[in-house]
XYZ file of C-alpha atoms in Angstrom:
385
model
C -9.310 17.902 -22.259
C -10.260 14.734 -24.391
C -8.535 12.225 -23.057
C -8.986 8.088 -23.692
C -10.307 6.835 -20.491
C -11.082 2.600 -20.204
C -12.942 0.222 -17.982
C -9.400 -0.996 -16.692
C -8.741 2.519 -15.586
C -11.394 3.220 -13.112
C -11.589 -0.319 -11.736
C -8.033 -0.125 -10.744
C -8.156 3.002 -9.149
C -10.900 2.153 -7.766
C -9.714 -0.857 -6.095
C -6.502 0.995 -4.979
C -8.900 3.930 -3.508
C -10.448 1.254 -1.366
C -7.746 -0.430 -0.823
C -5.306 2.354 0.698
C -8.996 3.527 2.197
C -8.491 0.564 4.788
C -5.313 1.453 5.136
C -5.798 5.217 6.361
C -8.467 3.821 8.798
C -5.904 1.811 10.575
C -3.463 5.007 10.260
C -5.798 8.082 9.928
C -2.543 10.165 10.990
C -0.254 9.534 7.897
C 0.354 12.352 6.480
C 1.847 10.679 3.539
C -0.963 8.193 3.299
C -3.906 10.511 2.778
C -2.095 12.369 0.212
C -2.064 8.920 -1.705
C -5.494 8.122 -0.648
C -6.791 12.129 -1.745
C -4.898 11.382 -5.216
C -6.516 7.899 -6.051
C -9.451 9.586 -4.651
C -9.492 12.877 -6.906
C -8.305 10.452 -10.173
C -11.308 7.861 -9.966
C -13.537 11.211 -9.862
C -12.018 12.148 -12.734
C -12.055 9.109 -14.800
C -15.957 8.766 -13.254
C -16.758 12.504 -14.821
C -14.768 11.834 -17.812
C -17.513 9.377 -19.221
C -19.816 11.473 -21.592
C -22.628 9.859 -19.866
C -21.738 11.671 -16.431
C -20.637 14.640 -18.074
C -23.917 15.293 -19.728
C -25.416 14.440 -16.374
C -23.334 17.103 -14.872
C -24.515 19.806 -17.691
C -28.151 19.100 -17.371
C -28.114 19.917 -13.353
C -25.993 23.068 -14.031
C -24.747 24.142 -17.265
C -23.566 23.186 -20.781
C -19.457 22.875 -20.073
C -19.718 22.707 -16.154
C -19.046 19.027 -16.958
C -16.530 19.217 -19.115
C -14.436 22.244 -16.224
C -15.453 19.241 -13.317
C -13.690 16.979 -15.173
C -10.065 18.550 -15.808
C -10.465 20.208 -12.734
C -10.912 16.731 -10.544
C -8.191 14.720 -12.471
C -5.575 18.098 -12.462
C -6.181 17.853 -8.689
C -5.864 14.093 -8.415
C -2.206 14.645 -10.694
C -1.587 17.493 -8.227
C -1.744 15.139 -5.194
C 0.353 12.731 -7.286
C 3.643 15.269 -7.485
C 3.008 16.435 -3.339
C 2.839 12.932 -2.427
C 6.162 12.154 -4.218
C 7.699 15.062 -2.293
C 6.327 14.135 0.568
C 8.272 11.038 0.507
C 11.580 13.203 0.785
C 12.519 12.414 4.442
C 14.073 16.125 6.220
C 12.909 18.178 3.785
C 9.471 20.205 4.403
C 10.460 23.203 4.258
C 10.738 22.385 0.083
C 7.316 20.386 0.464
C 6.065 23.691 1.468
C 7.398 25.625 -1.033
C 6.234 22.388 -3.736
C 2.873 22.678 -1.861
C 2.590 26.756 -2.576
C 3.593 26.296 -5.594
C 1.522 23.139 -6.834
C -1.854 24.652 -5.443
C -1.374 28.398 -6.787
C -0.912 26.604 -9.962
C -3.384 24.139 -10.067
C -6.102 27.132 -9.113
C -4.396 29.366 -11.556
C -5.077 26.680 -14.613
C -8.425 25.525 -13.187
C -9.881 29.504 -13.269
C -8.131 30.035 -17.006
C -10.253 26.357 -17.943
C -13.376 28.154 -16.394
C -12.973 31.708 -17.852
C -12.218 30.134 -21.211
C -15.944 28.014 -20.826
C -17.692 31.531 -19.399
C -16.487 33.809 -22.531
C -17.192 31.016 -25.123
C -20.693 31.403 -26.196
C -23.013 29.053 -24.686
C -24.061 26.873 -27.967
C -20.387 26.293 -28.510
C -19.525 25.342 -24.831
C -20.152 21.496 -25.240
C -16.912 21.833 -27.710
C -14.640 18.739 -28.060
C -10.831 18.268 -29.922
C -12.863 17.849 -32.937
C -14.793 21.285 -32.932
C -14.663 22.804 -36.015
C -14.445 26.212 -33.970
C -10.846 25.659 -32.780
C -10.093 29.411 -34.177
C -11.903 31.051 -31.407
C -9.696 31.643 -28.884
C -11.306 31.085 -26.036
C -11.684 27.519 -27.384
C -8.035 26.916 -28.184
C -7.017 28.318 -24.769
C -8.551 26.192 -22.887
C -7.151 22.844 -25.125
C -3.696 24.382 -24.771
C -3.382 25.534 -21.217
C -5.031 22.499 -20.073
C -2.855 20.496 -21.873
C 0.091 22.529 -21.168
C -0.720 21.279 -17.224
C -1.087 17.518 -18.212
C 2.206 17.933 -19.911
C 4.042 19.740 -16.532
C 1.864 17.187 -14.379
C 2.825 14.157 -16.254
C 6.802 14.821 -16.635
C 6.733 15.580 -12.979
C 5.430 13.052 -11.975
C 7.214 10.499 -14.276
C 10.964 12.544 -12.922
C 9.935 11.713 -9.628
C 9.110 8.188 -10.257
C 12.747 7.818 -12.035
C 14.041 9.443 -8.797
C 12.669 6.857 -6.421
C 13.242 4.310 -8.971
C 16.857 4.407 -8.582
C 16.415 3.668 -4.186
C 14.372 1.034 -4.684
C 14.264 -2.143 -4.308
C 14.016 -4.612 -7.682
C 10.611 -5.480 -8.208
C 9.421 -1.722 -6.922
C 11.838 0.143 -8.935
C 10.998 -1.928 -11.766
C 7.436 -1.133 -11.625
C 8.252 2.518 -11.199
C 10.662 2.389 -13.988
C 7.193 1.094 -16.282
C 5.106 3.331 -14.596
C 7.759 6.640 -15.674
C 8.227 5.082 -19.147
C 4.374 5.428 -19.464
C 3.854 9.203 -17.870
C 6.473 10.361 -20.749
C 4.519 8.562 -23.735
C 1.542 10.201 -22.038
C 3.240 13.788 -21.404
C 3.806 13.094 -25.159
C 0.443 12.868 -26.220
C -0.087 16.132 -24.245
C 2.325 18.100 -26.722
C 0.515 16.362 -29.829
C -2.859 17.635 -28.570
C -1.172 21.084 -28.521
C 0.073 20.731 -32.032
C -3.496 18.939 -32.953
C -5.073 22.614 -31.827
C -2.653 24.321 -33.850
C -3.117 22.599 -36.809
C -6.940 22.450 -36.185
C -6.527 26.292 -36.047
C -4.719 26.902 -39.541
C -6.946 24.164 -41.275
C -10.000 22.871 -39.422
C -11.020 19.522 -40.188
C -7.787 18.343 -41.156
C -4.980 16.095 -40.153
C -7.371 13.631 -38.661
C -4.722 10.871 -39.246
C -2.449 12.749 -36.804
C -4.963 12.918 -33.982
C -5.788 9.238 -34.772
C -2.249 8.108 -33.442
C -1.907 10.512 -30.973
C -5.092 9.030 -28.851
C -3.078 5.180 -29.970
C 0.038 6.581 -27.988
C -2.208 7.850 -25.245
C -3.657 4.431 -25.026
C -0.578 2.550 -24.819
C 1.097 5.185 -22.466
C -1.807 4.772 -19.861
C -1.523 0.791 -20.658
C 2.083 0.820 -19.704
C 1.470 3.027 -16.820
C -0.980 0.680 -15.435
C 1.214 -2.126 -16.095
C 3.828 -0.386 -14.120
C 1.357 0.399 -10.972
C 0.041 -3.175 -11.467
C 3.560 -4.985 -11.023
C 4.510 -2.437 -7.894
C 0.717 -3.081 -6.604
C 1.380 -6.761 -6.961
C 4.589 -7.341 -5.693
C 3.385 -5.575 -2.283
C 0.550 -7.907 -2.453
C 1.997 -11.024 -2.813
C 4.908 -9.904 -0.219
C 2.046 -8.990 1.964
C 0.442 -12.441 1.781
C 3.615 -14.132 1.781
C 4.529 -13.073 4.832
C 0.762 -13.341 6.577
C 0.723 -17.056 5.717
C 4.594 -17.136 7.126
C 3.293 -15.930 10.102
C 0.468 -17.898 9.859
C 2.064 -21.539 9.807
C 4.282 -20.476 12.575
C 1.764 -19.132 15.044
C -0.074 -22.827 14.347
C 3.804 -24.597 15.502
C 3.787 -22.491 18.027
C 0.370 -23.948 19.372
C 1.583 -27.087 21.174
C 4.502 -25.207 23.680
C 1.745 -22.050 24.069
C -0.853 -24.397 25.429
C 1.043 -26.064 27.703
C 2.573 -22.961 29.382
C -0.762 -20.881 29.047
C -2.519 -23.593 30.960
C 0.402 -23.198 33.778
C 0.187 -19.550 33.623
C -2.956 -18.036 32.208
C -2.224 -14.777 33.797
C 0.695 -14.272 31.361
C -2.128 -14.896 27.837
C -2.579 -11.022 26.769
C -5.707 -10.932 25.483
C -8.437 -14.055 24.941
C -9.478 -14.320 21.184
C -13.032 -14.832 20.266
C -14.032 -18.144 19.221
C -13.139 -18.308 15.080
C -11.041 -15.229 15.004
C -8.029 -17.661 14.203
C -9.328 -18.212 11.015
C -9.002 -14.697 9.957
C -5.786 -13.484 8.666
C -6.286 -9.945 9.012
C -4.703 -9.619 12.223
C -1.967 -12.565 11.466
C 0.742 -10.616 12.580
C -0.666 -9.409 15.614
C -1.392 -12.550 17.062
C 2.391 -14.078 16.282
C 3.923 -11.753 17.680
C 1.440 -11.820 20.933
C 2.061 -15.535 21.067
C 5.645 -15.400 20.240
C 5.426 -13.040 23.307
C 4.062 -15.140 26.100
C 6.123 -18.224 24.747
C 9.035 -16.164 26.017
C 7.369 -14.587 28.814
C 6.152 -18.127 30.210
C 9.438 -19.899 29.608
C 11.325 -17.140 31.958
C 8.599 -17.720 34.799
C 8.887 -21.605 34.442
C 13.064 -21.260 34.283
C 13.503 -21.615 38.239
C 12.092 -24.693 37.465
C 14.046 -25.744 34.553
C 17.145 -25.084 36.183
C 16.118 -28.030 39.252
C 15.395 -30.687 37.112
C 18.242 -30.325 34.468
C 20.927 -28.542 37.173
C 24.669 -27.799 35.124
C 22.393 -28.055 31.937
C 22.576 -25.499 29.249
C 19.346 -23.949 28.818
C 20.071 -21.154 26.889
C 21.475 -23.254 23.635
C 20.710 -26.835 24.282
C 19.229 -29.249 21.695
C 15.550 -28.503 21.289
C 14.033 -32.038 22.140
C 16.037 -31.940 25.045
C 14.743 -28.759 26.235
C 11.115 -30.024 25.579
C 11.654 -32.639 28.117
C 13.234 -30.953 30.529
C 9.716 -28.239 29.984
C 7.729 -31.423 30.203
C 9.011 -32.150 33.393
C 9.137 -28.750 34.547
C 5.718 -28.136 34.346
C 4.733 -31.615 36.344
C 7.166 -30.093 38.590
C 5.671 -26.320 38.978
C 3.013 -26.523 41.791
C -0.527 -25.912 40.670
C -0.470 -22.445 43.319
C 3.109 -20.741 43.486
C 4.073 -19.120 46.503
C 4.194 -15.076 46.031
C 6.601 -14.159 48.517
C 9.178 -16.845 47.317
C 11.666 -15.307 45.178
C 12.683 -17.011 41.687
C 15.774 -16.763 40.407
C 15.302 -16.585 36.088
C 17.283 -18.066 33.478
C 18.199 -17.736 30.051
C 16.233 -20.287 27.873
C 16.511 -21.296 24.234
C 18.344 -18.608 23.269
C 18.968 -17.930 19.578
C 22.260 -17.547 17.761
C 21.341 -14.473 16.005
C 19.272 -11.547 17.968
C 16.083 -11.084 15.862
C 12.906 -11.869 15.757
C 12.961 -14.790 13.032
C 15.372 -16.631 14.606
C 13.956 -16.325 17.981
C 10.740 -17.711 16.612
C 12.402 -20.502 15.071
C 13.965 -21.386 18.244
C 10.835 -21.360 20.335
C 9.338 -23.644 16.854
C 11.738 -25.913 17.328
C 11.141 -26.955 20.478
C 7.083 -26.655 20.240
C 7.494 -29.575 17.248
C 9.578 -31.363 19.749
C 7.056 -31.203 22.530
C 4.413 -32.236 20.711
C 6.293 -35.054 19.345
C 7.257 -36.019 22.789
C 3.500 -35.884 23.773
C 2.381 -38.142 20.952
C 5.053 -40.783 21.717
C 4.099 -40.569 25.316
C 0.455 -41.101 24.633
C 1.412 -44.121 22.322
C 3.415 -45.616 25.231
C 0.955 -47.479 27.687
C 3.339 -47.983 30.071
């Protein structure tokens, strides 16, 4: 098919292709994810073969229209992968993704062999044909325009049905971007039906009703512009929630700092894994290492509780004050012998405990009381006596 294909187009998919590339290397099992990642895959191809430039480079290694077959064959599949991967998102129901899977491949191959019979029967001069052939009357020229575009048309409401479907369970910003992104697959499954008409008018009189085709390929532009706009906004909301919540973790794996190093240095053997030298400066693994810290925090504080409980006896440890518990830590730790005995038995307490039983708050508790240790340090250090 002729289709308007822009700059914007291939860069974003290209981005998103390496983007959700990185992703499947860190879960090369997703099932889900490497339909996405085959469907941004397949659709950059496309776009790449769609330039006349690549295209003619195509024709010259094989033959005159091999290009052109590449090209709706690549971006069909990429559309393809689009509809499986939407009903692959349908939680307890594969027996239907099965039955969509039959269905969407027999199809796909079905179209893709009609495209390729249609460019073997046309004559070979006439196989570099465009919309704008003035041999639209033969039919193995118009079939190809019209069943190809009869697949755009299927691909494209499809799609856009199950965007509206997900749009509706989820959340704002995503259903709002999916919402765009529908609005746009309609203009564009318009478009489809007005290069269908195009051929049949291009049939009856050839030459004519260039006016027409003019504002068809304006709808198809703004219909792929709205449709990016719509990916964009989903694409950026996830970003900026992603980063959000890395720098989040961030800042509180720094306040976290001050109680870690004084109960890794009294129990070392508790410290999961050493980090190289600079890696703290890297945010790809930001969550990874809260968590791990937020981890032995809690895991040191239950080993140092025997010792808690002797210098603050009848004191509530699991939901006192936090600068309160960072003295009584302070003087736990002076208290903890440099070598433990093993075959003395401990009895554990509860420590800091927070009100609510999640994560977040559990961090914040353990915060709290870092801030107050260090606080507690700093006045002690600017204390001579």
């Amino acid at each position: 098919m002729d289709v308007i294909f822009q700059e914007p187009v291939t860069l974003m998919l290209i981005i998103g292709s390496v983007w959700k590339l990185v992703d499947l290397a860190r879960a090369p099992h997703d099932r889900l994810l490497r339909t996405l990642v085959a469907c941004l895959l397949m659709l950059t191809a496309g776009e790449l073969l769609s330039y006349p430039q690549a295209s003619h480079a195509v024709d010259e290694v094989t033959a005159v229209g091999v290009g052109k077959v590449a090209f709706n064959a690549v971006y069909m599949a990429g559309l393809c992968a689009l509809i499986l991967f939407f009903h692959s998102c349908m939680r307890g129901e594969r027996a239907r993704y099965r039955r969509q899977f039959r269905f969407n491949t027999a199809l796909l191959a079905g179209v893709v062999a009609v495209l390729t019979a249609a460019v073997v029967v046309t004559p070979a001069p006439l196989r570099g044909h465009t919309l704008s052939t003035p041999h639209m009357a033969r039919p193995s020229i118009a079939c190809f325009y019209l069943v190809g575009n009869a697949y755009f048309l299927y691909a494209y409401v499809t799609s856009a049905l199950c965007a509206v479907r997900y749009a509706r369970l989820a959340s704002r910003h995503l259903a709002l971007g999916l919402w765009t992104a529908a609005l746009g697959l309609f203009g564009l499954a318009v478009t489809s039906v007005g290069r269908m008409v195009w051929v049949f008018l291009r049939i009856d009189r050839p030459g004519s009703h260039q006016a027409f085709n003019t504002v068809n390929w304006s709808v198809a532009d703004w219909s792929m512009g709205v449709v990016l706009v719509g990916i964009s906004y989903s694409a950026g909301v996830q970003l900026c929630t992603h980063l959000r919540s890395t720098l989040h973790h961030r800042r509180m794996y720094e306040e976290l700092t001050p109680l870690w190093t004084a109960l890794a240095a009294a129990y070392p053997e508790l410290v999961l894994k050493r980090e190289p030298v600079g890696s703290r400066f890297r945010l790809r693994r930001t969550h990874e290492r809260f968590y791990r810290r937020l981890i032995e925090c809690r895991d040191a504080l239950v080993r140092l509780s025997p010792y808690l409980t002797r210098v603050a006896p009848g004191a509530d440890l699991a939901r006192g004050p936090a600068d309160q518990l960072a003295r009584y830590i302070s003087e736990a730790l002076r208290l903890k012998p440099a070598t433990e005995d093993p075959d003395t038995a401990y009895s554990a307490a509860p420590v800091a405990f927070p009100a609510r039983n999640d994560v977040e708050a559990d961090a914040r508790e353990l915060i709290a009381i870092s801030l107050a240790y260090a606080k507690g340090n700093r006045e002690q250090a600017a204390d001579p006596r």
